PDB file of C-alpha atoms and ligand atoms in Angstrom:
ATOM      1  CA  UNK A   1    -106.858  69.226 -66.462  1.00 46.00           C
ATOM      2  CA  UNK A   2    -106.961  71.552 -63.734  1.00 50.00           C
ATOM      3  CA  UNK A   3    -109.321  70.969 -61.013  1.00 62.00           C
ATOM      4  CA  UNK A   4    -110.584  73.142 -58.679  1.00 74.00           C
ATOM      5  CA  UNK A   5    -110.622  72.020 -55.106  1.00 89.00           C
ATOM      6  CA  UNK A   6    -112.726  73.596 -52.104  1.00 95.00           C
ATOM      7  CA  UNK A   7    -110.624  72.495 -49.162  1.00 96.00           C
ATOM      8  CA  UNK A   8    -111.364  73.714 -45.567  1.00 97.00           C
ATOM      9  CA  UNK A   9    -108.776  72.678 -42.611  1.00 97.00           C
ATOM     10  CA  UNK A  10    -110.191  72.472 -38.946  1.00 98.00           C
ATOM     11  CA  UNK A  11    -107.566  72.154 -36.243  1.00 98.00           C
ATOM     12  CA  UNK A  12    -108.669  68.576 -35.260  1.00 97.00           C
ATOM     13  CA  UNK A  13    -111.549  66.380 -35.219  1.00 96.00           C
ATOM     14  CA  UNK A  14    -113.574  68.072 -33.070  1.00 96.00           C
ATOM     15  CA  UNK A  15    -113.312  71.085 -34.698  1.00 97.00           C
ATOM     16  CA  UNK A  16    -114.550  69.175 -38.320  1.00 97.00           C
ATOM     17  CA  UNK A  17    -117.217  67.857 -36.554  1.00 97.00           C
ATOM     18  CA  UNK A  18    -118.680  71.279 -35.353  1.00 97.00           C
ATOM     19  CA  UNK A  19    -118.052  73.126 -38.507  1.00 98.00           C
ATOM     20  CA  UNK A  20    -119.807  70.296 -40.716  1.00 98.00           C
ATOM     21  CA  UNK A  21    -122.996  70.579 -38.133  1.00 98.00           C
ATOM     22  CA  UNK A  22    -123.115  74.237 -38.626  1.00 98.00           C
ATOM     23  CA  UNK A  23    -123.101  73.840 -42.400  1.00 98.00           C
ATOM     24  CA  UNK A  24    -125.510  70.972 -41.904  1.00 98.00           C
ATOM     25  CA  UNK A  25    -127.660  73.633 -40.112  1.00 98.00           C
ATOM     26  CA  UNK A  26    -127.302  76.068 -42.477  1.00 98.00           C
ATOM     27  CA  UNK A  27    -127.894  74.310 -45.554  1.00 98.00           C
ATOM     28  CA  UNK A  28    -130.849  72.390 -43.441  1.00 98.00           C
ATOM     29  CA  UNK A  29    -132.626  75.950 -43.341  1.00 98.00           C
ATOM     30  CA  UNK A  30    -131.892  77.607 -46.817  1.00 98.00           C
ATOM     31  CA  UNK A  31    -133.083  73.846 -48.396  1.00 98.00           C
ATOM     32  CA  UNK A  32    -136.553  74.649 -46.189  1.00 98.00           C
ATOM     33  CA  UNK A  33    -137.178  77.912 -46.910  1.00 98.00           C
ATOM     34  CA  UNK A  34    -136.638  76.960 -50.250  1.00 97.00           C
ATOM     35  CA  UNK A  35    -137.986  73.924 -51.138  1.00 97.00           C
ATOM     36  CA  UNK A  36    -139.837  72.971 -48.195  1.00 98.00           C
ATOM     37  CA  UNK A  37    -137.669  70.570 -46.991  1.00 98.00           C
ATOM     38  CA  UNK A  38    -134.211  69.093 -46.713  1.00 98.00           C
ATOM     39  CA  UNK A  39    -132.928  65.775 -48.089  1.00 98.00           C
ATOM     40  CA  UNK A  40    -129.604  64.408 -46.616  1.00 98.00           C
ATOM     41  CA  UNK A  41    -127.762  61.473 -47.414  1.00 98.00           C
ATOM     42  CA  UNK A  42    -126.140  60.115 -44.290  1.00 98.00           C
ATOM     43  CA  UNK A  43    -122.603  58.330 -43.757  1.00 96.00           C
ATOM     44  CA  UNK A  44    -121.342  55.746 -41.723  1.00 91.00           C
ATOM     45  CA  UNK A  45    -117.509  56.166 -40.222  1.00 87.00           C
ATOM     46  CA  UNK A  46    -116.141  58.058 -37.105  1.00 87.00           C
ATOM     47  CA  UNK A  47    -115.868  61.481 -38.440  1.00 88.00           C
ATOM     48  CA  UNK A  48    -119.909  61.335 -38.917  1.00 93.00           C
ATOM     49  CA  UNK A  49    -120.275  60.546 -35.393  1.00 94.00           C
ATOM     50  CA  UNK A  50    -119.098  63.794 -33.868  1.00 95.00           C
ATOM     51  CA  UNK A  51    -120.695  65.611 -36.316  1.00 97.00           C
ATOM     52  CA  UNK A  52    -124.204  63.892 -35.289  1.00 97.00           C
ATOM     53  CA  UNK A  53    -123.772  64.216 -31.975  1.00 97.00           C
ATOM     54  CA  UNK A  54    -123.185  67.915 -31.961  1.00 97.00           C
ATOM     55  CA  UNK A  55    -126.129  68.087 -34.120  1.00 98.00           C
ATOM     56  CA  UNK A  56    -128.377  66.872 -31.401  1.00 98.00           C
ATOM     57  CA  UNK A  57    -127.502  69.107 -28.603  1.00 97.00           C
ATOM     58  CA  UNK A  58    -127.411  72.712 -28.097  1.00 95.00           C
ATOM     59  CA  UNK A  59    -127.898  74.717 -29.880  1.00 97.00           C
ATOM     60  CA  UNK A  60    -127.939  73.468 -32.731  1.00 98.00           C
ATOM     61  CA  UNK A  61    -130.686  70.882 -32.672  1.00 98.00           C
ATOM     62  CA  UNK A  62    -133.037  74.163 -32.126  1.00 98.00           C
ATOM     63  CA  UNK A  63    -131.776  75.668 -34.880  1.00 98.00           C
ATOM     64  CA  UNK A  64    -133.602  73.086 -37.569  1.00 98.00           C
ATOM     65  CA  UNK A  65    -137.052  72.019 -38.018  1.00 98.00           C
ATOM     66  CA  UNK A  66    -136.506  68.631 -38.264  1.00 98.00           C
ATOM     67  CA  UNK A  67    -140.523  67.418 -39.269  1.00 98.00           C
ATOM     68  CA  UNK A  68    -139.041  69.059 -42.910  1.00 98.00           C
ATOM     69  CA  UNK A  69    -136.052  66.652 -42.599  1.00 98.00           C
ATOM     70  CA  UNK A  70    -135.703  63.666 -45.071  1.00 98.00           C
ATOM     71  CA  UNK A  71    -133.065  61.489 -44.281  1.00 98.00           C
ATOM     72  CA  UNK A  72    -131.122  58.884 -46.496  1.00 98.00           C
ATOM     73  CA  UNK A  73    -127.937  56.752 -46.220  1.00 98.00           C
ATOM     74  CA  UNK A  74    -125.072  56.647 -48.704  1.00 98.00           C
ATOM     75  CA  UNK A  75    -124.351  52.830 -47.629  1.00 98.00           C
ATOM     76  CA  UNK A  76    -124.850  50.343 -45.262  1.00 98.00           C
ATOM     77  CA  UNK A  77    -123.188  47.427 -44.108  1.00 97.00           C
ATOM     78  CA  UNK A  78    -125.117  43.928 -44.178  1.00 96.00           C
ATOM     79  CA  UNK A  79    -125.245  43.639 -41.262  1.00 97.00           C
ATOM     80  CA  UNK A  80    -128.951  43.677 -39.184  1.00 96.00           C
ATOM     81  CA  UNK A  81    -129.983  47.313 -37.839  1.00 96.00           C
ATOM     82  CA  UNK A  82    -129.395  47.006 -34.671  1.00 96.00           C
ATOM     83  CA  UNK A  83    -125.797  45.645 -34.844  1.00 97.00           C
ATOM     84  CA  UNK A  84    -122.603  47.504 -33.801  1.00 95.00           C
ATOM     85  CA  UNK A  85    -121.293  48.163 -37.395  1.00 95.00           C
ATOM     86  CA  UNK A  86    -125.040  49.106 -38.642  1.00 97.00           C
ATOM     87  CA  UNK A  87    -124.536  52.854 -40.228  1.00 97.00           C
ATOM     88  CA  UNK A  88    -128.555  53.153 -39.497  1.00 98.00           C
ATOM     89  CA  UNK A  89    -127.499  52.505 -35.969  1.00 97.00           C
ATOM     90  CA  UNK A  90    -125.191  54.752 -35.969  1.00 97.00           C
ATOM     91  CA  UNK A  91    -126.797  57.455 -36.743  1.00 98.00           C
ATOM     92  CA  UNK A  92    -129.828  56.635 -34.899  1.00 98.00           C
ATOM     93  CA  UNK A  93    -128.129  56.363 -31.628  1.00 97.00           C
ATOM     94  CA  UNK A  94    -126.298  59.850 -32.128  1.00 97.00           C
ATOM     95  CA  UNK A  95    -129.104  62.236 -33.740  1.00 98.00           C
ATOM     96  CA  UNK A  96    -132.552  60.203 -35.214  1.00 98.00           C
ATOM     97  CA  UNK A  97    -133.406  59.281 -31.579  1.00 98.00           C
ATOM     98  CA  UNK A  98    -132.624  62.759 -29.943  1.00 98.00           C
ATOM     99  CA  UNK A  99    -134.911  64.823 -32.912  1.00 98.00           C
ATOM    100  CA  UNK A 100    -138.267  64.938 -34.419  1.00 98.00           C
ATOM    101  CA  UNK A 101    -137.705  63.704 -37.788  1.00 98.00           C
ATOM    102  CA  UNK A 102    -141.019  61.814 -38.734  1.00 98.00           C
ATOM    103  CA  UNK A 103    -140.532  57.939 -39.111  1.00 97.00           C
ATOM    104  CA  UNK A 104    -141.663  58.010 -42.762  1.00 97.00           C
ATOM    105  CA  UNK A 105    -138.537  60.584 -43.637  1.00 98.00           C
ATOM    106  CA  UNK A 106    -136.027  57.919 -42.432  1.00 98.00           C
ATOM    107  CA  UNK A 107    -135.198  55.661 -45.375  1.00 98.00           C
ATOM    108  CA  UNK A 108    -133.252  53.105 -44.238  1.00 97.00           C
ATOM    109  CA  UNK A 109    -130.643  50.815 -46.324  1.00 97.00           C
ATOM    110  CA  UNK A 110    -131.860  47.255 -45.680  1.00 97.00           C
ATOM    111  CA  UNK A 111    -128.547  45.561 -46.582  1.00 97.00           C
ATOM    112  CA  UNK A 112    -128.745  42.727 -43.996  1.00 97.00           C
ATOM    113  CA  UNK A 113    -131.456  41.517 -46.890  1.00 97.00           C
ATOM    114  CA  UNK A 114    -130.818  38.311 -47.831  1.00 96.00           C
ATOM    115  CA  UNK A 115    -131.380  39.889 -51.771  1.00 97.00           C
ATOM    116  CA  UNK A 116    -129.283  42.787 -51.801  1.00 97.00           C
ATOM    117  CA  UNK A 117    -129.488  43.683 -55.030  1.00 97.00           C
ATOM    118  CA  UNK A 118    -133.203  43.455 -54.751  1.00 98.00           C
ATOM    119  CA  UNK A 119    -133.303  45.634 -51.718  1.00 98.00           C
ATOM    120  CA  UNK A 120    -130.724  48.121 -53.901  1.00 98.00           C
ATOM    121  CA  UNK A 121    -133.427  48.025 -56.376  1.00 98.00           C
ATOM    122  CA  UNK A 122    -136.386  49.042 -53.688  1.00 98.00           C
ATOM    123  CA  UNK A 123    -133.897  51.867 -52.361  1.00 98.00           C
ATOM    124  CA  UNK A 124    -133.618  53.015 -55.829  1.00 98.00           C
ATOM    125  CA  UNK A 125    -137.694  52.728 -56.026  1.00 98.00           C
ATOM    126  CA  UNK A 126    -138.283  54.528 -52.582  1.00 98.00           C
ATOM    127  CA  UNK A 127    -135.772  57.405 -53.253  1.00 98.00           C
ATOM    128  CA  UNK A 128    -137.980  57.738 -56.832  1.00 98.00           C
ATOM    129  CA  UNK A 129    -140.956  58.342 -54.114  1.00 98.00           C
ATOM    130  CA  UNK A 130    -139.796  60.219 -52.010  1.00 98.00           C
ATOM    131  CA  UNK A 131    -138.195  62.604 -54.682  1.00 98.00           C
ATOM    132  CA  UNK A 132    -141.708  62.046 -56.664  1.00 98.00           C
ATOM    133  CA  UNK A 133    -139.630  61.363 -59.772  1.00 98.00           C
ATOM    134  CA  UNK A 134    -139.305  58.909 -62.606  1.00 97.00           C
ATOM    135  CA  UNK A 135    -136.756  56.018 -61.800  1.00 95.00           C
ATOM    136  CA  UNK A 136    -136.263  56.125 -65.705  1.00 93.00           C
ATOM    137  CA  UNK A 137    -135.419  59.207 -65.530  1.00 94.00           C
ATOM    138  CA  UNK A 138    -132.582  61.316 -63.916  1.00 96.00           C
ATOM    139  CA  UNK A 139    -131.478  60.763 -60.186  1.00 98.00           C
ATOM    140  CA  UNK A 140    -132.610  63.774 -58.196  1.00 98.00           C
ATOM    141  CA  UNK A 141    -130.712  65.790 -55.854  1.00 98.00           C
ATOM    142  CA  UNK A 142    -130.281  65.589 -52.254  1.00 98.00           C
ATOM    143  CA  UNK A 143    -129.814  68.998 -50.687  1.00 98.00           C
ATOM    144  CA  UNK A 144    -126.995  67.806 -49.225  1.00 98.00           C
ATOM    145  CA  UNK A 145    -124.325  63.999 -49.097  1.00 98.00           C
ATOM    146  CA  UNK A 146    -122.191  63.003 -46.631  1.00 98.00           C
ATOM    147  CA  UNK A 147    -119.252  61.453 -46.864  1.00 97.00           C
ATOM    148  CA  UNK A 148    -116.259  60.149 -45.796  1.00 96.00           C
ATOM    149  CA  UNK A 149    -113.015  58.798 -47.300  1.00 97.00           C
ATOM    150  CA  UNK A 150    -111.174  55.438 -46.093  1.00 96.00           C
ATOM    151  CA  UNK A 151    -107.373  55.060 -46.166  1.00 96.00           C
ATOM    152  CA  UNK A 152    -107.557  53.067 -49.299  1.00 97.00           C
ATOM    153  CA  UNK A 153    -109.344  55.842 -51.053  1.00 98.00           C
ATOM    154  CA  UNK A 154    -112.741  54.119 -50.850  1.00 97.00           C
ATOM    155  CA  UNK A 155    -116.106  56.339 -50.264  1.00 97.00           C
ATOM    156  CA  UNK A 156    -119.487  55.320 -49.329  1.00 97.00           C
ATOM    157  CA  UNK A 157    -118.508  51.905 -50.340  1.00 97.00           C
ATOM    158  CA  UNK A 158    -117.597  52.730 -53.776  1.00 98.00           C
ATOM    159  CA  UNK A 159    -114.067  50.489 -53.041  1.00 98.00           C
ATOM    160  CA  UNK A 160    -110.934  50.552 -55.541  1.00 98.00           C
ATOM    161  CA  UNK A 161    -111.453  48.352 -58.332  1.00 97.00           C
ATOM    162  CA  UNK A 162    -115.222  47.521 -57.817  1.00 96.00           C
ATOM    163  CA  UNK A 163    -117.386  46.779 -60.433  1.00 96.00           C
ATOM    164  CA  UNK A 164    -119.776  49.434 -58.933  1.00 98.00           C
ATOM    165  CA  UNK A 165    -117.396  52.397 -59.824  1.00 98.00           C
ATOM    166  CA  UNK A 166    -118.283  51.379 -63.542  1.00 97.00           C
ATOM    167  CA  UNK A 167    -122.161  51.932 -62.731  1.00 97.00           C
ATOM    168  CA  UNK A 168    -123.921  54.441 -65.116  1.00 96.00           C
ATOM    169  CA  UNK A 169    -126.876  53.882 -64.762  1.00 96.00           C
ATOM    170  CA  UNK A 170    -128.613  52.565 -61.149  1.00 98.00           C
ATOM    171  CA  UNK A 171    -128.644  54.651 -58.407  1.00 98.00           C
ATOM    172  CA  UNK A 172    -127.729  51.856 -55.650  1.00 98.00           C
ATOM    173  CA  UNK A 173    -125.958  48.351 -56.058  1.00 98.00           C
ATOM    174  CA  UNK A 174    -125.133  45.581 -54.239  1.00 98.00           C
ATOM    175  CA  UNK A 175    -121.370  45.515 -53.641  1.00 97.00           C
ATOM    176  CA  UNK A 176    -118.844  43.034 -52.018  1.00 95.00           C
ATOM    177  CA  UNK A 177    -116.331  45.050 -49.839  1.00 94.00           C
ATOM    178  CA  UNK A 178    -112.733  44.029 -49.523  1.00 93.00           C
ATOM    179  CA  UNK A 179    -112.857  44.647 -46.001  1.00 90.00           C
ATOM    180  CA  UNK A 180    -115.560  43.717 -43.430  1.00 92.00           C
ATOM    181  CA  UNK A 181    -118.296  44.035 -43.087  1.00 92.00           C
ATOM    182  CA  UNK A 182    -117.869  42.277 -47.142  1.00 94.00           C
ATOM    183  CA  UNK A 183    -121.830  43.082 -47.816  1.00 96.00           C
ATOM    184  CA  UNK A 184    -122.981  45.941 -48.471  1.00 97.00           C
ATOM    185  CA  UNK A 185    -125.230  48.396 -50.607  1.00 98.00           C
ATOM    186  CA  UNK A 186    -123.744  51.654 -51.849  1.00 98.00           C
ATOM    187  CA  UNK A 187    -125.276  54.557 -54.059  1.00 98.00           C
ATOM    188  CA  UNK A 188    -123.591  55.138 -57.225  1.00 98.00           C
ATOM    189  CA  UNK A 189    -121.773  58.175 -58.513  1.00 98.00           C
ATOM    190  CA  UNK A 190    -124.786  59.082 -60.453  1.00 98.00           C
ATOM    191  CA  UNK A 191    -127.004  59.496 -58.478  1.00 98.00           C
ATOM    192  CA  UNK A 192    -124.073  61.613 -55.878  1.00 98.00           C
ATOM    193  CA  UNK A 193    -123.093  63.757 -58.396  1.00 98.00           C
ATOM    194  CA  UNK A 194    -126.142  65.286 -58.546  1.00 98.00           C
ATOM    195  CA  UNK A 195    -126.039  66.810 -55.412  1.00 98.00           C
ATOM    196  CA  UNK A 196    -126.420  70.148 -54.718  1.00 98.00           C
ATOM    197  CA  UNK A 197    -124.177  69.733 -51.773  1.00 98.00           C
ATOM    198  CA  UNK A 198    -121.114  67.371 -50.863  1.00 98.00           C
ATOM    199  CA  UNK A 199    -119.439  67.427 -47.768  1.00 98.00           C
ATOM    200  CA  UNK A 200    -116.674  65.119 -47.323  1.00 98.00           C
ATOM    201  CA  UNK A 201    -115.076  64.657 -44.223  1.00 97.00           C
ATOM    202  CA  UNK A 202    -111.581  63.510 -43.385  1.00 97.00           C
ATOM    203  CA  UNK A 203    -109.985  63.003 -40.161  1.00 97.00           C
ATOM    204  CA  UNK A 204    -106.543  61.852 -38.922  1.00 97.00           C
ATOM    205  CA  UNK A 205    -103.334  61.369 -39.692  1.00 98.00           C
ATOM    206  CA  UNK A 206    -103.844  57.217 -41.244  1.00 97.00           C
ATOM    207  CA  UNK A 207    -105.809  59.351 -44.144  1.00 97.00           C
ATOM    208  CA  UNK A 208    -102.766  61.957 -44.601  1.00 98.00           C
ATOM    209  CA  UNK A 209    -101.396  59.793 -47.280  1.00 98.00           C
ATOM    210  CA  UNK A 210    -104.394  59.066 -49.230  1.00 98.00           C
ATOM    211  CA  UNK A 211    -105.511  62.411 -49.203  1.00 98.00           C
ATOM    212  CA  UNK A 212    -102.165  63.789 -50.464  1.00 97.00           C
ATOM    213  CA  UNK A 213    -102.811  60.653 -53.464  1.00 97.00           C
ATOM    214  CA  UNK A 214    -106.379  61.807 -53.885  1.00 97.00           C
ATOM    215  CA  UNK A 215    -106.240  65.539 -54.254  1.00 96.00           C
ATOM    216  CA  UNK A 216    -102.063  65.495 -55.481  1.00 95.00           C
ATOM    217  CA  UNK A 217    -101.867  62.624 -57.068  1.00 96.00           C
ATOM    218  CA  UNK A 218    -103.025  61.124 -60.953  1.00 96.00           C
ATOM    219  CA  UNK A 219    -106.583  60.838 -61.486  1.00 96.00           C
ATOM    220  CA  UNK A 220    -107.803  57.283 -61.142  1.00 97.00           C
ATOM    221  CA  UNK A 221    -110.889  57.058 -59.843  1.00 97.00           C
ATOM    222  CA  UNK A 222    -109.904  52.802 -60.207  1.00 98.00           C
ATOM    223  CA  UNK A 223    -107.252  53.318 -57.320  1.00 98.00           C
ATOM    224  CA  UNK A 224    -108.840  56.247 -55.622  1.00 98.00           C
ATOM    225  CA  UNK A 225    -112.935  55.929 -55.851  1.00 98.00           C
ATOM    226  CA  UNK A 226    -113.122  59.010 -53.658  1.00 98.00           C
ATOM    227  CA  UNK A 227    -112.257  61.192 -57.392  1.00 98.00           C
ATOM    228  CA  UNK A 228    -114.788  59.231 -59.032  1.00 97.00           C
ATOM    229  CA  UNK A 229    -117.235  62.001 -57.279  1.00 97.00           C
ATOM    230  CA  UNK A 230    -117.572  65.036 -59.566  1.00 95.00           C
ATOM    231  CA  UNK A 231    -120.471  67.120 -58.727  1.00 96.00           C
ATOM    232  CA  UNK A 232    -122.808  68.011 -62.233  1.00 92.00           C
ATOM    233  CA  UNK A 233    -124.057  70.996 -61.137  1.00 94.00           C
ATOM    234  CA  UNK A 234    -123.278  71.049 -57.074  1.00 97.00           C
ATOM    235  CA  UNK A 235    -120.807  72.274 -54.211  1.00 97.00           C
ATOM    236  CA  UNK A 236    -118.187  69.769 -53.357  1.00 98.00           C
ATOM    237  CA  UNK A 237    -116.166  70.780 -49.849  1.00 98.00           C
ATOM    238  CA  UNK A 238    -113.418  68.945 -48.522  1.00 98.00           C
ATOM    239  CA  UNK A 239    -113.822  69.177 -44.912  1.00 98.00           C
ATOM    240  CA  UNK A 240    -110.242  67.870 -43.419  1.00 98.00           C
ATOM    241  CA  UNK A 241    -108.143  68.498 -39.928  1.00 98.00           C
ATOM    242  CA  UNK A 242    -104.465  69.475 -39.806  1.00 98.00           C
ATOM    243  CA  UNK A 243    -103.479  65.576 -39.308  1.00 98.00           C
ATOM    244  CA  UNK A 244    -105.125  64.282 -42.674  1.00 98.00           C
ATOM    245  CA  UNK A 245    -103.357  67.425 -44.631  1.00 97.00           C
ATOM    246  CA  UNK A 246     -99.625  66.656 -42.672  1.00 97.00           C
ATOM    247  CA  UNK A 247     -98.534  65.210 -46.168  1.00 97.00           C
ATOM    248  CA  UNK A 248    -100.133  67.616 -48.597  1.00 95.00           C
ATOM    249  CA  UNK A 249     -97.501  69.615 -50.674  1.00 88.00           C
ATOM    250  CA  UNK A 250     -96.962  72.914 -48.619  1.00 80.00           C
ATOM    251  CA  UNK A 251     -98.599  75.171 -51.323  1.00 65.00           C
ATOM    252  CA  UNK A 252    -101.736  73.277 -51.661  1.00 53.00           C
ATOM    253  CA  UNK A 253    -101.888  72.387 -48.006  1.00 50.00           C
ATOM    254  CA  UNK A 254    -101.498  76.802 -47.583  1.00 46.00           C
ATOM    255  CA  UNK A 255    -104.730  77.150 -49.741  1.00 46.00           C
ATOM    256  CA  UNK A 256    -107.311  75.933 -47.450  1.00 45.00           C
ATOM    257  CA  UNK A 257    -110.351  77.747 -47.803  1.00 45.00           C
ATOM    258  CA  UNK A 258    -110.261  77.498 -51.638  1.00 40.00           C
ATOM    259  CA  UNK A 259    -107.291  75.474 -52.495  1.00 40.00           C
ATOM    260  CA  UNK A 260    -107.120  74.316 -56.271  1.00 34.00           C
ATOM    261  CA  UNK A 261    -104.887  71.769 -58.434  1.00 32.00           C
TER     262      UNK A 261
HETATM  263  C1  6PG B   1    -118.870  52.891 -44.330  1.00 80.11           C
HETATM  264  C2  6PG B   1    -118.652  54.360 -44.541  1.00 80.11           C
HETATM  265  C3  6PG B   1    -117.316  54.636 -45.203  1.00 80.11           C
HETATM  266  C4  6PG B   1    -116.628  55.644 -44.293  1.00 80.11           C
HETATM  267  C5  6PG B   1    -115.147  55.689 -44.515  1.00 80.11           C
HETATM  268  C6  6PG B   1    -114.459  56.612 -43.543  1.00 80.11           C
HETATM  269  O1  6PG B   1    -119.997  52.502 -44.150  1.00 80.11           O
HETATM  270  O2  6PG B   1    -117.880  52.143 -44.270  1.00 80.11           O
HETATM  271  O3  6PG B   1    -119.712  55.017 -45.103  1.00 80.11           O
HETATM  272  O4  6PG B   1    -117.352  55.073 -46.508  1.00 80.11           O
HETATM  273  O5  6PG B   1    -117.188  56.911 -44.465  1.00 80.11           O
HETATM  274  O6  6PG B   1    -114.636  54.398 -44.370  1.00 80.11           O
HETATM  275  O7  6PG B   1    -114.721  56.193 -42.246  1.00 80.11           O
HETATM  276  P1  6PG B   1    -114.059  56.899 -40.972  1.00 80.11           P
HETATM  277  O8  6PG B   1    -114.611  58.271 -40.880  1.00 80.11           O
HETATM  278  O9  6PG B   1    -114.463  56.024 -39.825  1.00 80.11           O
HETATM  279  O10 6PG B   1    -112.582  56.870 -41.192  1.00 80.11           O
END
């Protein structure tokens, strides 16, 4: 089956990291003026980084009213919050710290739990809250997820041949990771397909070969959990620099902007 493919290429990482802030931005202010406020599901990885730090200088940290910003993660490593491989840390040090996003809006991942499936089950529970829906019901949808892709395919930490690429059902899991930090909590492809917005973002030449396997290769989502994600109703964008596409085929690779396969 054909798939359509929305695939934007920035010159280099830089570049990817200011053009997924200003679609951050932009999304961050239609999602308000909408709906009152905007739900994002954060990453952890490098890519994220630039992208959070350009978010909280100028000018675009003026251009978002952060007190209407709700803000999730996508995983988290088990490791405790203040630790160098903490996603939460992460992306406090780089934007929560430098804006006014109420407290109560941050919903962090507590993986370094002891009980991780127990605190996968709370995140499940306060994401129900904050969304004011039914956990028995369907998984709302963030305004806008995150993402990045690892060189073995892996996303969020949906890893290949997990038992949590199989999950139908719960929203977040406990998983073990092949590669360390081993604990950690991931959502499920439920509950990110329902997005109304996916951003993924891919940097670097290590990722040229899985991306060429990902968007030119067979489909199996097994091998390559990054093709497990396939939006209901939402936007999926591929946001990639010229080093992660040097092994695309030419013609795709030529189609940026709206590439399909
Ligand atoms: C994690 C991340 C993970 C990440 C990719 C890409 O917590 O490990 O959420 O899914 O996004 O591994 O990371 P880089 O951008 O650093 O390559």
């Amino acid at each position: 089956m054909e798939r359509a493919v929305n695939l934007y290429v920035l010159p280099d990482a830089d570049a990817l990291g200011l053009a997924a802030a200003e679609q951050f931005v932009d999304l961050a202010r239609a999602s308000i003026l909408s709906r009152g406020r905007f739900t994002v599901a954060l990453s952890g990885g490098s890519t994220p980084r630039r992208l959070y730090q350009r978010l909280a200088g100028s000018p675009l940290r003026d251009r978002v009213d952060w007190r209407r910003v709700e803000v999730f993660w996508g995983d988290e490593r088990g490791v405790p919050q203040d630790h160098p491989d903490s996603n939460y840390r992460m992306a406090k040090e780089a934007l929560l710290d430098r804006v006014p996003i109420p407290p109560e809006r941050i919903h962090r991942l507590r993986a370094e739990s002891a009980d991780r499936a127990s605190a996968a089950r709370e995140y499940q529970a306060e994401i129900a809250r904050a969304f004011e829906v039914d956990e028995a019901g369907q998984p709302p949808s963030f305004d806008l997820v995150l993402l990045g892709m690892g060189d073995d395919g892996h996303t969020a930490s949906l890893f290949p041949g997990g038992e949590a690429l199989r999950e139908a059902r719960r929203w977040a899991v406990s998983v073990e990771a092949p590669r360390p930090p081993a604990s950690r909590i991931t959502l499920t492809a439920p509950i990110l397909d329902r997005a109304r917005e996916i951003r993924l973002l891919v940097a670097g030449a290590d990722k040229a070969a899985t991306l060429r396997a990902v968007l030119q290769g067979p489909h199996d989502p097994t091998r390559m959990p990054v093709q497990l994600l396939q939006p209901e109703d939402g936007r999926m964008i591929w946001l990639v620099d010229e080093a992660a596409t040097s092994e695309l085929e030419p013609a795709a690779a030529g189609r940026a902007g709206g590439a399909a396969r």
